[in-house]
Tab-separated table of C-alpha atoms in Angstrom:
chain	number	residue	atom	x	y	z
A	1	MET	CA	0.000	0.000	0.000
A	2	ARG	CA	2.833	2.269	0.888
A	3	HIS	CA	4.383	1.508	-2.509
A	4	VAL	CA	1.154	2.311	-4.207
A	5	HIS	CA	0.945	5.674	-2.516
A	6	LEU	CA	4.511	6.514	-3.516
A	7	ALA	CA	3.751	5.626	-7.124
A	8	VAL	CA	0.711	7.891	-7.138
A	9	VAL	CA	2.680	10.781	-5.704
A	10	THR	CA	5.465	10.280	-8.199
A	11	ALA	CA	3.046	10.100	-11.116
A	12	SER	CA	1.302	13.249	-9.946
A	13	PHE	CA	4.624	15.038	-9.695
A	14	LEU	CA	5.654	13.988	-13.160
A	15	LEU	CA	2.277	15.055	-14.558
A	16	ALA	CA	2.594	18.420	-12.860
A	17	VAL	CA	6.085	18.869	-14.213
A	18	GLY	CA	4.848	17.934	-17.660
A	19	ILE	CA	2.002	20.388	-17.500
A	20	ALA	CA	4.302	23.061	-16.183
A	21	GLY	CA	6.696	22.330	-19.005
A	22	CYS	CA	4.012	22.806	-21.595
A	23	GLY	CA	2.853	25.997	-19.927
A	24	SER	CA	6.389	27.503	-19.878
A	25	SER	CA	6.573	27.537	-23.717
A	26	PRO	CA	4.446	30.650	-24.558
A	27	PRO	CA	3.126	31.105	-28.101
A	28	ILE	CA	5.149	33.175	-30.582
A	29	ASN	CA	4.337	36.896	-30.824
A	30	LYS	CA	2.807	37.488	-34.245
A	31	GLU	CA	1.458	40.955	-33.508
A	32	ALA	CA	4.180	43.004	-35.165
A	33	PRO	CA	4.355	41.091	-38.497
A	34	THR	CA	0.582	40.763	-38.610
A	35	ALA	CA	0.159	44.514	-38.161
A	36	ALA	CA	2.808	45.178	-40.810
A	37	ILE	CA	1.043	42.865	-43.275
A	38	ARG	CA	-2.279	44.589	-42.582
A	39	ALA	CA	-0.649	47.979	-43.170
A	40	ALA	CA	0.795	46.772	-46.474
A	41	GLU	CA	-2.616	45.603	-47.592
A	42	GLU	CA	-4.191	48.919	-46.584
A	43	VAL	CA	-1.769	50.942	-48.686
A	44	GLY	CA	-2.565	48.731	-51.661
A	45	ALA	CA	0.652	46.742	-51.854
A	46	SER	CA	-1.083	43.883	-53.656
A	47	GLY	CA	-1.750	46.252	-56.567
A	48	VAL	CA	1.808	47.557	-56.799
A	49	PRO	CA	4.059	45.239	-58.842
A	50	THR	CA	7.211	46.022	-56.887
A	51	ALA	CA	5.480	45.622	-53.528
A	52	SER	CA	3.165	42.681	-54.101
A	53	LEU	CA	6.045	40.144	-54.069
A	54	TYR	CA	7.189	41.242	-50.617
A	55	LEU	CA	3.637	41.228	-49.285
A	56	GLN	CA	3.302	37.638	-50.489
A	57	LEU	CA	6.641	36.705	-48.920
A	58	ALA	CA	5.544	38.271	-45.659
A	59	LYS	CA	2.350	36.237	-45.604
A	60	GLU	CA	4.249	33.052	-46.413
A	61	GLY	CA	6.820	33.851	-43.737
A	62	LEU	CA	4.059	34.305	-41.170
A	63	GLU	CA	2.551	30.967	-42.093
A	64	HIS	CA	5.941	29.320	-42.004
A	65	ALA	CA	6.595	30.770	-38.570
A	66	GLN	CA	3.302	29.393	-37.332
A	67	GLY	CA	4.285	25.979	-38.679
A	68	LEU	CA	7.649	26.136	-36.944
A	69	ALA	CA	5.936	27.154	-33.733
A	70	ALA	CA	3.607	24.223	-34.047
A	71	GLN	CA	6.672	22.014	-34.346
A	72	ASP	CA	7.996	23.641	-31.218
A	73	GLU	CA	10.800	25.333	-33.196
A	74	LYS	CA	10.247	28.534	-31.322
A	75	GLU	CA	13.589	30.139	-32.043
A	76	GLN	CA	13.297	29.549	-35.766
A	77	ALA	CA	9.714	30.701	-35.655
A	78	GLU	CA	10.679	33.992	-34.006
A	79	SER	CA	13.411	34.498	-36.587
A	80	MET	CA	10.961	33.789	-39.394
A	81	LEU	CA	8.547	36.311	-37.910
A	82	GLN	CA	11.252	38.957	-38.117
A	83	ARG	CA	11.750	38.125	-41.777
A	84	ALA	CA	8.018	38.377	-42.401
A	85	GLN	CA	7.852	41.728	-40.645
A	86	CYS	CA	10.752	43.091	-42.734
A	87	ASP	CA	9.046	41.928	-45.919
A	88	ALA	CA	5.764	43.559	-44.936
A	89	GLU	CA	7.449	46.832	-43.989
A	90	LEU	CA	9.326	46.863	-47.280
A	91	ALA	CA	6.033	46.304	-49.111
A	92	VAL	CA	4.593	49.338	-47.319
A	93	ALA	CA	7.580	51.512	-48.246
A	94	LEU	CA	7.504	50.424	-51.887
A	95	SER	CA	3.753	51.062	-52.117
A	96	ARG	CA	4.106	54.555	-50.693
A	97	GLY	CA	7.075	55.209	-52.976
A	98	ASP	CA	4.994	54.186	-55.957
A	99	ALA	CA	2.158	56.496	-54.902
A	100	ASP	CA	4.590	59.356	-54.326
A	101	LYS	CA	6.164	58.741	-57.712
A	102	LYS	CA	2.782	58.916	-59.402
A	103	GLU	CA	1.905	62.064	-57.465
A	104	ALA	CA	5.191	63.706	-58.465
A	105	ALA	CA	4.649	62.805	-62.111
A	106	LYS	CA	1.138	64.225	-61.895
A	107	ALA	CA	2.419	67.462	-60.343
A	108	ILE	CA	5.093	67.852	-63.035
A	109	ASP	CA	2.545	67.178	-65.756
A	110	ARG	CA	0.185	69.728	-64.217
A	111	VAL	CA	2.912	72.372	-64.402
A	112	ARG	CA	3.678	71.435	-68.012
A	113	GLN	CA	0.021	71.586	-68.959
A	114	LEU	CA	-0.449	74.938	-67.236
A	115	ARG	CA	2.502	76.425	-69.084
A	116	GLU	CA	1.337	74.974	-72.393
A	117	ASP	CA	-2.192	76.277	-71.917
A	118	ASN	CA	-0.841	79.748	-71.274
A	119	ALA	CA	1.786	79.681	-74.019
A	120	LEU	CA	4.657	79.938	-71.565
A	121	PRO	CA	8.139	78.433	-72.065
A	122	LYS	CA	8.407	74.770	-71.138
A	123	GLU	CA	11.225	75.147	-68.694
A	124	ARG	CA	11.427	77.456	-65.775
A	125	LYS	CA	14.936	78.048	-64.410
B	1	MET	CA	49.993	2.375	-50.864
B	2	LYS	CA	46.450	1.751	-49.905
B	3	ASN	CA	46.928	3.747	-46.752
B	4	VAL	CA	48.364	6.678	-48.720
B	5	ILE	CA	45.348	6.801	-51.056
B	6	SER	CA	43.023	6.675	-48.114
B	7	LEU	CA	44.829	9.582	-46.496
B	8	MET	CA	44.633	11.652	-49.727
B	9	ILE	CA	40.911	11.022	-50.059
B	10	ALA	CA	40.391	11.953	-46.451
B	11	ALA	CA	42.421	15.164	-46.897
B	12	LEU	CA	40.460	16.151	-50.058
B	13	ALA	CA	37.177	15.559	-48.315
B	14	GLY	CA	38.356	17.727	-45.450
B	15	VAL	CA	39.344	20.548	-47.827
B	16	LEU	CA	36.002	20.360	-49.659
B	17	ALA	CA	34.174	20.337	-46.388
B	18	GLY	CA	36.125	23.425	-45.286
B	19	CYS	CA	35.320	25.244	-48.551
B	20	ALA	CA	31.672	24.385	-48.249
B	21	ALA	CA	31.608	25.700	-44.733
B	22	SER	CA	33.189	29.036	-45.730
B	23	LEU	CA	30.796	29.719	-48.640
B	24	PRO	CA	28.268	32.378	-47.623
B	25	PRO	CA	24.581	31.497	-47.919
B	26	PRO	CA	22.602	33.091	-50.806
B	27	GLU	CA	20.816	35.373	-48.337
B	28	LEU	CA	24.118	36.893	-47.269
B	29	VAL	CA	25.308	37.285	-50.850
B	30	ASN	CA	22.095	39.099	-51.687
B	31	ALA	CA	22.387	41.285	-48.588
B	32	ARG	CA	25.913	42.309	-49.486
B	33	GLN	CA	24.857	43.239	-53.031
B	34	ALA	CA	21.793	45.112	-51.829
B	35	TYR	CA	23.804	47.137	-49.371
B	36	GLU	CA	26.477	47.867	-51.963
B	37	ARG	CA	23.839	49.118	-54.372
B	38	ALA	CA	22.125	51.246	-51.744
B	39	SER	CA	25.338	52.773	-50.459
B	40	VAL	CA	26.345	54.080	-53.898
B	41	GLY	CA	22.857	55.319	-54.691
B	42	GLN	CA	20.755	58.191	-53.415
B	43	ALA	CA	20.220	56.615	-49.992
B	44	ALA	CA	23.599	57.774	-48.662
B	45	GLN	CA	22.666	61.393	-49.226
B	46	VAL	CA	18.908	61.270	-48.733
B	47	VAL	CA	18.310	58.715	-45.950
B	48	PRO	CA	21.693	58.073	-44.275
B	49	ALA	CA	20.035	56.854	-41.058
B	50	GLU	CA	18.204	54.068	-42.914
B	51	LEU	CA	21.379	53.108	-44.713
B	52	HIS	CA	23.137	52.935	-41.372
B	53	LYS	CA	20.497	50.511	-40.086
B	54	ALA	CA	21.114	48.325	-43.127
B	55	GLN	CA	24.834	48.479	-42.479
B	56	GLU	CA	24.381	47.405	-38.867
B	57	ALA	CA	22.062	44.567	-39.877
B	58	LEU	CA	24.606	43.371	-42.420
B	59	ALA	CA	27.348	43.520	-39.803
B	60	VAL	CA	25.275	41.351	-37.466
B	61	ALA	CA	24.691	38.865	-40.284
B	62	GLU	CA	28.407	38.781	-41.123
B	63	LYS	CA	29.252	38.173	-37.476
B	64	SER	CA	26.740	35.365	-37.322
B	65	PHE	CA	28.222	33.922	-40.505
B	66	GLN	CA	31.667	33.928	-38.932
B	67	ASP	CA	30.367	32.321	-35.780
B	68	ASP	CA	27.991	29.822	-37.313
B	69	PRO	CA	28.074	29.868	-41.135
B	70	THR	CA	25.391	27.276	-41.720
B	71	SER	CA	22.843	28.168	-39.075
B	72	PHE	CA	19.311	29.251	-39.915
B	73	ARG	CA	19.940	32.334	-37.793
B	74	THR	CA	22.753	33.457	-40.104
B	75	ARG	CA	20.499	33.068	-43.124
B	76	ASP	CA	17.639	34.939	-41.452
B	77	LEU	CA	19.872	37.772	-40.283
B	78	ALA	CA	21.263	38.091	-43.822
B	79	TYR	CA	17.720	38.056	-45.151
B	80	ILE	CA	16.758	40.883	-42.790
B	81	ALA	CA	19.893	42.849	-43.753
B	82	ASP	CA	18.936	42.486	-47.413
B	83	ARG	CA	15.452	43.849	-46.705
B	84	LYS	CA	16.813	46.779	-44.711
B	85	ALA	CA	19.115	47.720	-47.581
B	86	LYS	CA	16.176	47.574	-49.968
B	87	MET	CA	14.148	49.588	-47.491
B	88	ALA	CA	16.824	52.318	-47.526
B	89	GLU	CA	16.658	52.409	-51.310
B	90	ALA	CA	12.863	52.576	-51.308
B	91	LEU	CA	12.787	55.391	-48.750
B	92	ALA	CA	15.427	57.292	-50.718
B	93	THR	CA	13.302	56.998	-53.855
B	94	THR	CA	10.251	58.167	-51.926
B	95	SER	CA	12.131	61.134	-50.556
B	96	VAL	CA	13.378	62.123	-54.015
B	97	GLU	CA	9.883	61.799	-55.487
B	98	ASN	CA	8.432	63.875	-52.655
B	99	ALA	CA	11.024	66.565	-53.301
B	100	ALA	CA	10.207	66.494	-57.016
B	101	ALA	CA	6.505	66.829	-56.244
B	102	ALA	CA	7.168	69.709	-53.852
B	103	THR	CA	9.290	71.460	-56.478
B	104	ALA	CA	6.604	70.917	-59.111
B	105	ASN	CA	3.946	72.297	-56.782
B	106	LYS	CA	6.064	75.379	-56.138
B	107	GLN	CA	6.563	75.789	-59.866
B	108	TYR	CA	2.833	75.459	-60.356
B	109	GLN	CA	2.183	78.230	-57.863
B	110	ALA	CA	4.948	80.381	-59.354
B	111	THR	CA	3.577	79.792	-62.831
B	112	GLN	CA	0.107	80.734	-61.695
B	113	ALA	CA	1.540	83.919	-60.186
B	114	ASP	CA	3.327	84.632	-63.472
B	115	ILE	CA	0.116	84.129	-65.384
B	116	VAL	CA	-1.773	86.446	-63.053
B	117	ASN	CA	0.943	89.076	-63.391
B	118	ASN	CA	1.033	88.704	-67.167
B	119	THR	CA	-2.727	88.983	-67.299
B	120	LYS	CA	-2.607	92.149	-65.206
B	121	ALA	CA	0.122	93.590	-67.418
B	122	ASN	CA	-1.797	92.705	-70.564
B	123	LEU	CA	-4.936	94.224	-69.094
B	124	ALA	CA	-3.070	97.408	-68.223
B	125	ALA	CA	-1.590	97.512	-71.726
B	126	SER	CA	-5.022	96.947	-73.211
B	127	GLU	CA	-6.473	99.715	-71.088
B	128	LEU	CA	-3.633	102.007	-72.112
B	129	SER	CA	-4.117	101.073	-75.743
B	130	ALA	CA	-7.842	101.637	-75.398
B	131	ALA	CA	-7.150	105.020	-73.849
B	132	VAL	CA	-4.811	105.911	-76.716
B	133	VAL	CA	-7.327	104.721	-79.249
B	134	GLY	CA	-10.027	106.575	-77.357
B	135	GLY	CA	-7.880	109.697	-77.369
B	136	ALA	CA	-7.296	109.298	-81.078
B	137	LEU	CA	-11.009	108.866	-81.583
B	138	VAL	CA	-11.698	111.992	-79.558
B	139	ALA	CA	-9.095	113.904	-81.575
B	140	GLU	CA	-10.530	112.538	-84.789
B	141	GLN	CA	-14.016	113.479	-83.695
B	142	LYS	CA	-12.832	116.990	-82.796
B	143	ALA	CA	-11.085	117.318	-86.160
B	144	ARG	CA	-14.240	116.166	-87.884
B	145	LEU	CA	-16.322	118.643	-85.919
B	146	ASP	CA	-13.815	121.379	-86.723
B	147	ALA	CA	-13.958	120.466	-90.391
B	148	GLU	CA	-17.728	120.405	-90.264
B	149	LYS	CA	-17.700	123.789	-88.545
B	150	LYS	CA	-15.356	125.168	-91.173
B	151	ALA	CA	-17.585	123.784	-93.870
B	152	ALA	CA	-20.606	125.287	-92.127
B	153	ASP	CA	-18.797	128.615	-91.787
B	154	ALA	CA	-17.844	128.502	-95.436
B	155	GLN	CA	-21.439	127.678	-96.272
B	156	ALA	CA	-22.535	130.580	-94.093
B	157	ASP	CA	-20.012	132.858	-95.808
B	158	LEU	CA	-21.346	131.751	-99.157
B	159	ALA	CA	-24.845	132.377	-97.921
B	160	THR	CA	-23.792	135.772	-96.619
B	161	LEU	CA	-22.086	136.521	-99.877
B	162	ALA	CA	-25.133	135.427	-101.772
B	163	ALA	CA	-27.298	137.550	-99.510
B	164	THR	CA	-25.003	140.488	-100.023
B	165	LYS	CA	-25.099	140.020	-103.763
B	166	ALA	CA	-28.803	139.648	-103.629
B	167	GLU	CA	-28.962	143.055	-101.971
B	168	THR	CA	-27.005	144.681	-104.719
B	169	ILE	CA	-29.333	146.984	-106.513
B	170	THR	CA	-28.367	147.642	-110.101
B	171	LEU	CA	-29.577	150.772	-111.826
B	172	SER	CA	-29.092	151.214	-115.550
B	173	GLY	CA	-26.839	154.105	-116.440
B	174	SER	CA	-28.804	154.770	-119.620
B	175	VAL	CA	-31.889	155.357	-117.536
B	176	LEU	CA	-30.190	157.566	-114.933
B	177	PHE	CA	-27.799	159.661	-116.984
B	178	ALA	CA	-27.346	161.176	-120.401
B	179	THR	CA	-24.223	160.241	-122.337
B	180	ASN	CA	-21.068	161.598	-120.687
B	181	LYS	CA	-23.173	163.397	-118.124
B	182	SER	CA	-23.510	162.951	-114.428
B	183	GLU	CA	-26.796	164.690	-113.804
B	184	ILE	CA	-29.749	162.474	-113.057
B	185	LEU	CA	-32.365	162.588	-115.730
B	186	PRO	CA	-35.811	163.712	-114.562
B	187	ALA	CA	-37.319	160.519	-115.900
B	188	ALA	CA	-35.088	158.518	-113.603
B	189	GLN	CA	-36.108	160.278	-110.408
B	190	GLY	CA	-39.202	158.125	-109.927
B	191	ARG	CA	-37.174	154.958	-110.069
B	192	LEU	CA	-34.497	156.425	-107.821
B	193	ASN	CA	-37.140	157.490	-105.307
B	194	GLU	CA	-38.472	153.960	-105.114
B	195	VAL	CA	-34.988	152.637	-104.463
B	196	SER	CA	-34.277	155.326	-101.861
B	197	ASP	CA	-37.495	154.601	-100.004
B	198	ALA	CA	-36.671	150.939	-99.936
B	199	LEU	CA	-33.203	151.693	-98.587
B	200	LEU	CA	-34.593	153.961	-95.876
B	201	SER	CA	-36.191	150.899	-94.322
B	202	LYS	CA	-32.653	149.612	-93.780
B	203	LYS	CA	-30.921	152.593	-92.271
B	204	ASP	CA	-28.851	150.319	-90.093
B	205	ARG	CA	-26.845	149.062	-93.084
B	206	ASN	CA	-23.774	150.530	-94.733
B	207	LEU	CA	-24.247	151.333	-98.426
B	208	THR	CA	-21.735	151.599	-101.192
B	209	VAL	CA	-22.720	153.322	-104.414
B	210	GLU	CA	-20.492	152.165	-107.265
B	211	GLY	CA	-20.408	153.800	-110.680
B	212	PHE	CA	-19.478	151.883	-113.846
B	213	THR	CA	-18.923	152.901	-117.471
B	214	ASP	CA	-18.398	151.042	-120.724
B	215	SER	CA	-15.005	150.766	-122.308
B	216	ARG	CA	-15.271	153.606	-124.724
B	217	GLY	CA	-13.104	156.625	-123.967
B	218	SER	CA	-10.048	156.779	-121.758
B	219	SER	CA	-9.867	154.854	-118.526
B	220	SER	CA	-9.186	157.981	-116.512
B	221	SER	CA	-12.139	159.797	-117.908
B	222	ASN	CA	-14.300	156.747	-117.401
B	223	LEU	CA	-13.091	156.501	-113.805
B	224	GLU	CA	-13.819	160.168	-113.207
B	225	LEU	CA	-17.243	159.946	-114.796
B	226	SER	CA	-18.130	156.849	-112.809
B	227	GLN	CA	-17.055	158.543	-109.581
B	228	GLN	CA	-19.159	161.613	-110.385
B	229	ARG	CA	-22.226	159.500	-111.112
B	230	ALA	CA	-21.726	157.509	-107.902
B	231	ASP	CA	-21.422	160.753	-105.950
B	232	VAL	CA	-24.621	162.084	-107.480
B	233	VAL	CA	-26.607	158.993	-106.655
B	234	ARG	CA	-25.186	158.994	-103.116
B	235	SER	CA	-26.209	162.614	-102.623
B	236	TYR	CA	-29.683	161.863	-103.901
B	237	ILE	CA	-30.165	159.011	-101.445
B	238	VAL	CA	-28.802	161.089	-98.568
B	239	ALA	CA	-31.132	163.855	-99.561
B	240	ARG	CA	-33.948	161.350	-99.290
B	241	GLY	CA	-32.994	160.807	-95.618
B	242	TYR	CA	-30.378	158.039	-95.534
B	243	PRO	CA	-27.591	158.622	-92.941
B	244	SER	CA	-24.647	160.151	-94.756
B	245	ASP	CA	-22.115	158.417	-92.566
B	246	ARG	CA	-23.360	155.051	-93.737
B	247	ILE	CA	-23.174	155.577	-97.433
B	248	ARG	CA	-20.144	156.108	-99.598
B	249	ALA	CA	-19.525	156.453	-103.301
B	250	ARG	CA	-16.849	154.868	-105.443
B	251	GLY	CA	-16.038	155.123	-109.129
B	252	ILE	CA	-15.018	151.851	-110.689
B	253	GLY	CA	-14.684	153.052	-114.287
B	254	GLU	CA	-14.674	150.525	-117.034
B	255	ASP	CA	-13.443	147.740	-114.756
B	256	ARG	CA	-15.579	144.815	-113.774
B	257	PRO	CA	-17.802	144.874	-116.872
B	258	ALA	CA	-21.070	143.028	-116.485
B	259	ALA	CA	-21.374	142.376	-120.235
B	260	ASP	CA	-19.377	142.421	-123.479
B	261	ASN	CA	-18.292	145.951	-124.460
B	262	ALA	CA	-18.075	144.903	-128.138
B	263	THR	CA	-21.804	145.284	-128.606
B	264	ALA	CA	-24.047	148.229	-128.027
B	265	GLU	CA	-26.276	146.149	-125.829
B	266	GLY	CA	-23.344	144.990	-123.741
B	267	ARG	CA	-22.024	148.476	-123.341
B	268	ALA	CA	-25.480	149.655	-122.222
B	269	THR	CA	-25.485	146.957	-119.585
B	270	ASN	CA	-22.013	147.985	-118.412
B	271	ARG	CA	-23.072	151.599	-117.925
B	272	ARG	CA	-24.691	151.229	-114.545
B	273	VAL	CA	-24.775	152.185	-110.900
B	274	GLU	CA	-24.850	149.517	-108.258
B	275	ILE	CA	-25.924	150.129	-104.699
B	276	VAL	CA	-24.394	147.465	-102.471
B	277	VAL	CA	-26.290	147.000	-99.233
B	278	ASP	CA	-24.029	145.630	-96.511
B	279	SER	CA	-25.600	142.638	-94.819
B	280	ALA	CA	-24.057	143.523	-91.451
B	281	VAL	CA	-26.365	145.452	-89.182
B	282	GLN	CA	-24.748	148.548	-87.676
B	283	THR	CA	-25.633	149.124	-84.068
B	284	GLN	CA	-24.462	152.754	-83.890
């Protein structure tokens, strides 16, 4: 009986340790890359040729990180999340650059058109 | 011999393994190229802070490569360094485009200001031109009015002249006087009285009695005779009551013939006395 009691205590201890072990491995933090991907989508990265590739890579990186986390490869998962975040941020920058480029071209064309309409010289030094 | 070959194979494998271990992963190669491209581009001048971040990320990746060339961490750090270099390039492009847009917007505003100024200048020039044209029109109108006034004056002068001529009373010399005489014939007194009475209704006019002869005889004698006849007629009219200070006599002689002296009829017409009634009214 005494042996039985010892076995139960030991099993309980091992179960507690096991549960504690599982609880000490917190999930990976996906907030930053997820927010960056959302921002890229909001600025229209999927419609910008130079940016859409990086948005896609970011999404794939996030999925890959989740897979690594599921395989308990937490360190690799965290590293992959950083890659995904960098891709998403680059997609945002390229999308904004594309919009700014279009806006600049529009502004230059507006000046050209204004000068043409008023029979002014093309260049203004 | 067999041992020697085995040693050589083992040594070659070791060398190949060493080479493989020292080869950088593709991520690091890409990161190095990306940073190189960014550092020689606009990023160095436009976004140096971003380029510095890329440089630091690349340095971390290189350190990781030295420490653990084949680890996933080395590849990921190189990957991140590559993205940071590209990010620097993208931000540099954005900054340049923003500057271009700002410059274009300033040019647009400056151009608009130029257009407004040009429009104002053109308007002022147009107004000035209109004023000049208006002035020319006014001058032209004044000249036209002056010309019209001159024409009207000339017309009035002609009318006055016509009126004056219309008030020239011609008396036949043959009726008034005998040949080479300056005494008024009795038969002519009735006619002369009628004329005098008519003139008395215009006492406010100056009268000129002019005597004329035909061309026969000498000019001097004709002039003298014409003067005498004019004097006689003047005296007659004065005697009838016309103010003496407003009537004068003048002998013209054979000048200013009214008809041809070659015929008897013409000469009879030329022997005459004309009483010119001045159209101007005398107030005193």
